[in-house]
Amino acid sequence: MKRFVICAAMMAAAMWLGGCERGQAPVRFHPQGQPQTLGEWHVLSSDGKHLTLNQGVEPYALNTALFSDYAHKLRTIWMPPGTTAKYSATEAFEFPVGTIISKTFYYPRGEGGAVLRVAEQAGESLDGLDLSKVRLIETRLLVRRQDGWIALPYVWNEAQTDATLARAGDVVPLDMHTPDASAKLSFAYMVPDENQCAGCHSTNNTTRELHPIGPKARHLNRDDPWHAGQNQLTRMVALGRLDGLPAAGVPQNARLDDATASVERRARAYLDVNCGHCHSQVGPADTSGLWLDAGTDDTRRLGLCKPPVAAGQGTGDHLFDIVPGKPDDSILLYRMSSLDPGAMMPEVGRATVHEEGVAVVRDWIAAWLGSCSDDGAHVAMR
C-alpha cells in the first residue's frame, strides 16, 4: 500500500507539472542560445493531428489585431510559476524574466492544398488546433531573458509536427480563396527574419530595445474567447498573473468588426495596432511627424493636411497624409492600399491588401470636414 501511495503521489506531481510520461514535458525557458526547433521550448506540441498548449500556457486575444495576410493567430503567454506581470495603462505590461510569448500563424484549409480567407471564429482554438482543419505556417516567440527580449521565428514542417528556426526568414507560397471561390489569390507569404522582427518590436527609437506590441491594456481589455463571461485582464489577476490592475479607467480599443463602435474608434484602433508601434513620438518612424498611436490627439500629427517629410514614390504624387473628405487624395490610404515595395505600409508583414481595414480608414477620412490649403493649412468648413 505504501508503495502504491508513493507512486500515485509521484504521478500526481508529474501531471501537475505537465510532465507525466504520456503528456508534455514542462515548458522549458532557455536563458541563452537559439534552440533550433520550437519543440525544444515545450510551449506547444503537435503530433501532426492536433496542436496543443502545455500546462500553464494561456491563450489571449486582442481587440483589433495586426493584419498579416488574413492569417489567423493563436497567441499565448507563459510565465514562470509564481511570477506576475505588472500593469501599465499605456505601454506593454512589464513581464518577468522567463516569460515566453508565442504567436502561431495558421489558415483554415481549403480544397486542393489552398487556404481559406475567412474570419477567425470564436472558440476556434479552444482546445488547441485541429490540424485536419487548419494549416500551420509559422510560430514566432518573444522571450524575456535577463538582458531583454529576443525574437525567434520558427517555420512549421510539411508534416505539421514541429517548426524549425528560420533566422533568415522564409517564403511560403500560398493559394488563398474565399469559401465560395469567388475571390482567389496566389501570393508569397513572408516569414520575417530576425532583423525584421526587431524592426517592429524596437518600439523606442532611442533605446532600440525589443518589447511586445500586443499585450497592452487597451488591446487585452475584452471578453475572453476561451472562458465565457470573463474579461481577459480580470482573469489574469485571478490567476495571479497580473499586478496593479485598477478597478476602473482601464483603456480599451475598439474592435474592427464591431459595427456598434464609431468609425473613428475603429479606424484609430486599427492604425494604433498596425502602425502606432513605429509611428509614435518615440518609435522608429518618429522623424516622419506622423504619429498614429492611440495616445496621439493632435490632428496635425495624425496627418491632417500634413505634407510628407520626403516626397517621391511613397506619396503616389499626393500632397498630404490626410485630405479631409478625400481618402483617394490621402497618402495614408494610398500606402495602405499599395503593394509596391517602395510605397506600401506597413513595409513588412503583408503581401496582400487588408480590404476591411482599408475600408474603415477610408470611411474615417471621408467623414473629416474642411479642406487643405496649398501651404498645408487646414481650412475648416463654414
XYZ file of C-alpha atoms in Angstrom:
382
model
C 0.000 0.000 0.000
C 2.785 2.420 0.933
C 4.488 1.803 -2.406
C 1.209 2.454 -4.236
C 0.691 5.764 -2.402
C 4.221 6.935 -3.239
C 3.769 6.072 -6.927
C 0.391 7.804 -7.024
C 1.880 10.908 -5.418
C 4.745 10.958 -7.915
C 2.292 10.612 -10.779
C 0.123 13.447 -9.453
C 3.162 15.694 -9.106
C 4.282 14.890 -12.634
C 0.841 15.677 -14.018
C 0.736 18.991 -12.095
C 3.994 19.934 -13.735
C 2.657 18.948 -17.145
C 5.336 16.278 -17.453
C 3.772 12.880 -16.887
C 5.042 10.118 -19.123
C 2.241 10.335 -21.633
C 1.966 14.138 -21.576
C 4.257 17.008 -22.475
C 7.442 17.788 -20.629
C 7.201 21.073 -18.693
C 7.729 24.356 -20.550
C 11.465 24.986 -20.817
C 12.869 28.508 -20.692
C 16.245 28.760 -22.416
C 18.170 31.640 -20.795
C 20.742 31.562 -23.593
C 21.155 30.364 -27.155
C 18.720 29.901 -30.007
C 17.064 26.484 -29.928
C 16.742 25.141 -33.445
C 13.236 23.749 -33.066
C 10.073 25.081 -31.477
C 9.614 21.748 -29.711
C 12.635 22.427 -27.516
C 10.635 25.096 -25.662
C 7.701 22.758 -24.883
C 5.235 25.649 -25.161
C 3.209 23.977 -27.905
C 3.273 20.410 -29.157
C 1.924 18.699 -32.241
C 1.528 15.082 -33.269
C 0.616 16.131 -36.803
C -3.080 15.873 -35.984
C -3.573 18.337 -33.164
C -1.689 21.340 -31.810
C -1.930 21.560 -28.022
C -0.882 24.080 -25.377
C 1.243 22.968 -22.469
C 0.361 23.292 -18.789
C 0.305 26.956 -17.745
C 0.354 28.298 -21.320
C -2.551 30.754 -21.539
C -4.085 31.925 -24.843
C -5.107 35.543 -25.309
C -6.818 37.673 -27.966
C -6.667 41.330 -28.986
C -9.496 43.758 -29.615
C -8.125 44.698 -33.033
C -5.164 42.727 -34.352
C -2.219 43.353 -36.617
C -3.063 42.319 -40.178
C -0.922 39.508 -41.614
C -2.316 38.437 -44.993
C -5.563 37.214 -43.430
C -3.710 34.636 -41.309
C -5.402 33.537 -38.105
C -3.288 33.682 -34.954
C -3.131 31.674 -31.767
C -1.423 33.890 -29.178
C -0.159 32.568 -25.861
C 1.741 33.722 -22.784
C 3.675 31.553 -20.359
C 5.322 32.953 -17.249
C 7.436 31.060 -14.714
C 5.285 29.780 -11.826
C 4.973 32.302 -9.020
C 5.739 35.332 -11.188
C 3.412 38.095 -12.388
C 3.318 40.842 -14.980
C 2.983 44.489 -13.931
C 0.112 46.562 -15.310
C 0.629 49.711 -17.389
C -2.149 51.919 -18.711
C -0.301 52.812 -21.917
C 2.711 50.556 -22.517
C 3.206 46.812 -22.853
C 2.995 45.121 -19.477
C 6.281 44.502 -17.686
C 6.789 40.745 -17.833
C 9.206 38.788 -15.646
C 12.402 37.150 -16.872
C 11.500 33.735 -18.235
C 8.289 34.852 -19.979
C 7.626 33.227 -23.359
C 5.061 34.857 -25.664
C 4.093 32.868 -28.753
C 2.108 33.719 -31.841
C 1.197 30.910 -34.233
C 0.043 31.873 -37.717
C -2.313 29.491 -39.483
C -5.065 29.298 -42.110
C -8.225 27.202 -42.434
C -7.705 24.521 -45.066
C -9.441 24.728 -48.430
C -9.650 22.407 -51.418
C -6.559 21.094 -53.177
C -4.000 22.483 -50.758
C -5.362 26.025 -50.856
C -6.076 28.044 -47.724
C -9.259 29.940 -46.982
C -9.793 33.642 -46.478
C -12.339 33.639 -43.672
C -12.685 35.499 -40.392
C -11.411 33.814 -37.249
C -14.261 32.207 -35.350
C -14.880 32.438 -31.607
C -13.664 29.271 -29.930
C -11.702 28.186 -32.996
C -8.640 27.394 -30.892
C -10.485 26.496 -27.663
C -8.767 23.105 -27.351
C -5.695 23.921 -29.411
C -5.960 23.464 -33.165
C -7.345 20.580 -35.212
C -4.749 20.207 -37.979
C -7.184 18.441 -40.274
C -8.956 21.788 -40.486
C -6.070 24.273 -40.400
C -2.572 24.609 -41.836
C 0.201 25.888 -39.591
C 2.632 28.330 -41.196
C 4.913 29.767 -38.519
C 5.230 30.419 -34.802
C 7.072 33.469 -33.518
C 8.440 33.611 -29.996
C 9.253 36.640 -27.887
C 11.372 35.520 -24.955
C 12.209 37.684 -21.934
C 15.782 36.991 -20.909
C 17.913 38.721 -18.300
C 19.253 41.218 -20.834
C 15.897 41.874 -22.501
C 13.583 40.415 -25.126
C 14.668 38.349 -28.127
C 12.547 37.407 -31.154
C 12.728 33.967 -32.775
C 10.731 32.909 -35.883
C 10.006 29.189 -36.431
C 8.534 27.697 -39.641
C 6.362 24.569 -39.470
C 7.338 21.482 -41.449
C 5.082 19.847 -44.010
C 4.074 17.101 -41.576
C 2.981 19.804 -39.094
C 4.863 18.053 -36.279
C 7.443 20.725 -35.427
C 8.814 24.058 -36.549
C 12.425 24.980 -37.332
C 14.197 28.232 -36.525
C 14.307 30.487 -39.595
C 16.771 33.228 -38.648
C 16.921 34.430 -42.257
C 13.157 34.326 -42.666
C 11.323 32.263 -45.255
C 8.875 32.472 -48.145
C 5.794 30.235 -48.191
C 3.815 30.225 -51.487
C 0.085 30.131 -50.813
C -3.109 29.939 -52.831
C -5.916 31.625 -50.924
C -9.575 31.923 -51.786
C -12.925 32.599 -50.217
C -15.132 29.576 -49.328
C -17.295 30.125 -52.402
C -14.167 30.590 -54.587
C -15.463 33.979 -55.754
C -12.099 35.535 -54.930
C -8.769 33.761 -55.467
C -5.232 34.948 -54.896
C -1.772 33.397 -55.131
C 0.861 35.167 -53.074
C 4.148 34.672 -51.259
C 3.679 34.663 -47.501
C 6.783 36.226 -45.967
C 8.176 34.957 -42.679
C 10.254 37.852 -41.278
C 13.915 37.409 -40.471
C 15.358 38.295 -37.075
C 16.185 41.869 -38.104
C 12.660 42.457 -39.387
C 11.219 41.091 -36.145
C 13.442 43.506 -34.239
C 12.489 46.357 -36.580
C 8.851 46.169 -35.488
C 9.416 45.282 -31.844
C 12.027 48.011 -31.256
C 9.265 50.409 -30.324
C 11.612 53.023 -28.855
C 13.969 54.519 -31.426
C 16.380 55.705 -28.739
C 16.921 52.537 -26.725
C 16.256 50.133 -29.641
C 15.204 47.535 -27.087
C 12.631 44.955 -28.134
C 9.219 44.984 -26.493
C 5.919 43.141 -27.005
C 3.298 45.029 -29.018
C 0.021 43.232 -28.357
C -0.018 42.683 -24.567
C -1.181 46.173 -23.608
C -4.223 47.092 -21.550
C -6.157 48.665 -24.434
C -5.689 45.587 -26.624
C -6.371 42.959 -23.938
C -9.338 44.670 -22.269
C -12.043 42.475 -23.788
C -14.058 39.333 -23.257
C -12.062 36.117 -23.070
C -12.957 33.924 -26.087
C -11.957 30.755 -24.199
C -13.701 31.489 -20.894
C -17.229 32.803 -21.361
C -18.283 35.691 -19.160
C -14.741 36.615 -18.130
C -12.661 39.647 -19.009
C -9.113 38.766 -20.032
C -7.478 41.234 -17.645
C -9.530 40.276 -14.601
C -8.864 36.625 -15.409
C -5.118 37.330 -15.452
C -5.454 38.884 -11.994
C -7.486 35.916 -10.730
C -4.797 33.538 -11.980
C -2.126 35.536 -10.178
C -0.539 36.612 -13.461
C -1.081 40.395 -13.305
C -0.466 43.024 -10.606
C -1.790 46.576 -10.463
C -4.987 46.377 -12.500
C -7.135 49.362 -11.440
C -10.785 48.932 -10.554
C -11.857 51.403 -13.238
C -10.492 53.527 -16.064
C -8.742 50.740 -17.972
C -8.327 51.866 -21.619
C -9.975 49.846 -24.345
C -9.528 49.913 -28.099
C -12.493 49.252 -30.336
C -12.786 46.077 -32.360
C -12.517 46.486 -36.104
C -15.506 44.213 -36.656
C -17.737 45.944 -34.080
C -20.435 47.681 -36.097
C -21.738 49.370 -32.931
C -18.480 51.291 -32.438
C -17.902 54.566 -34.276
C -15.868 54.579 -37.468
C -13.370 56.888 -35.771
C -12.772 54.489 -32.850
C -12.421 51.528 -35.183
C -10.021 53.348 -37.512
C -7.900 54.656 -34.647
C -7.701 51.186 -33.098
C -6.638 49.708 -36.432
C -3.944 52.339 -37.031
C -2.754 52.029 -33.436
C -2.047 48.293 -33.556
C -0.860 48.171 -37.175
C 1.153 51.386 -37.348
C 1.422 53.018 -33.919
C 4.390 50.967 -32.678
C 6.506 52.675 -35.362
C 4.569 55.883 -35.950
C 4.744 57.406 -32.488
C 6.649 60.146 -30.703
C 9.403 57.674 -29.763
C 9.035 54.973 -32.444
C 11.291 54.170 -35.412
C 9.163 56.437 -37.639
C 9.289 59.378 -35.197
C 11.008 61.652 -37.746
C 8.065 61.275 -40.145
C 5.970 63.503 -37.897
C 3.042 61.135 -38.499
C 2.027 59.611 -35.184
C -0.735 57.020 -35.321
C -0.636 55.552 -31.814
C -3.644 55.683 -29.504
C -2.149 58.438 -27.357
C -1.951 60.999 -30.167
C -4.791 63.528 -30.313
C -3.164 66.324 -32.338
C -4.899 66.142 -35.730
C -1.807 67.506 -37.477
C 0.257 64.648 -36.049
C -2.467 62.262 -37.212
C -1.846 63.533 -40.735
C -4.488 66.206 -41.286
C -3.185 68.403 -44.127
C 0.362 67.373 -43.162
C 2.815 67.231 -46.092
C 5.173 64.225 -46.137
C 8.700 64.578 -44.811
C 10.061 63.125 -48.056
C 8.313 63.227 -51.417
C 8.651 60.514 -54.020
C 7.369 57.043 -54.735
C 5.734 56.608 -51.353
C 3.395 59.566 -51.807
C 1.738 58.470 -55.037
C 2.069 62.162 -56.067
C -0.361 63.121 -53.299
C 0.354 66.257 -51.270
C -0.896 65.466 -47.769
C -1.113 62.464 -45.447
C -4.831 63.062 -44.904
C -7.008 65.290 -47.040
C -10.323 65.745 -45.195
C -13.231 64.207 -47.043
C -10.940 62.871 -49.789
C -9.459 59.472 -48.939
C -8.270 58.870 -52.504
C -6.145 62.036 -52.309
C -4.575 60.979 -48.989
C -1.099 59.459 -48.756
C -2.127 57.353 -45.753
C -4.787 55.440 -47.684
C -2.597 55.220 -50.781
C 0.172 53.480 -48.861
C -2.230 51.151 -47.058
C -3.712 50.141 -50.426
C -0.400 49.679 -52.245
C 1.602 46.515 -52.818
C 4.548 48.424 -54.283
C 7.581 47.686 -52.033
C 8.604 51.333 -52.306
C 5.247 52.650 -51.170
C 3.352 50.059 -49.125
C 2.805 50.440 -45.422
C 3.490 48.572 -43.269
C 6.734 47.862 -45.111
C 6.918 44.223 -43.971
C 4.450 41.641 -42.786
C 1.998 41.634 -45.655
C 1.820 40.692 -49.329
C -1.899 41.430 -49.696
C -4.175 44.389 -49.028
C -6.436 44.274 -45.990
C -9.653 45.307 -47.656
C -11.662 45.578 -44.435
C -9.026 47.717 -42.706
C -8.659 49.997 -45.719
C -12.450 50.391 -45.892
C -12.696 51.566 -42.267
C -9.843 54.076 -42.662
C -11.396 55.270 -45.916
C -14.715 55.940 -44.176
C -12.897 57.734 -41.347
C -11.080 60.098 -43.713
C -14.234 60.632 -45.768
C -16.032 61.884 -42.650
C -13.475 64.634 -41.925
C -14.637 68.145 -42.771
C -12.804 71.058 -44.338
C -10.015 71.226 -46.897
C -6.263 71.744 -47.177
C -4.797 74.978 -48.489
C -1.776 74.917 -50.781
C 0.555 75.631 -47.870
C -0.832 72.757 -45.798
C -3.177 74.686 -43.523
C -6.466 73.072 -42.583
C -9.363 75.192 -43.734
C -12.378 74.468 -41.570
C -15.782 74.174 -43.211
C -18.019 77.177 -42.560
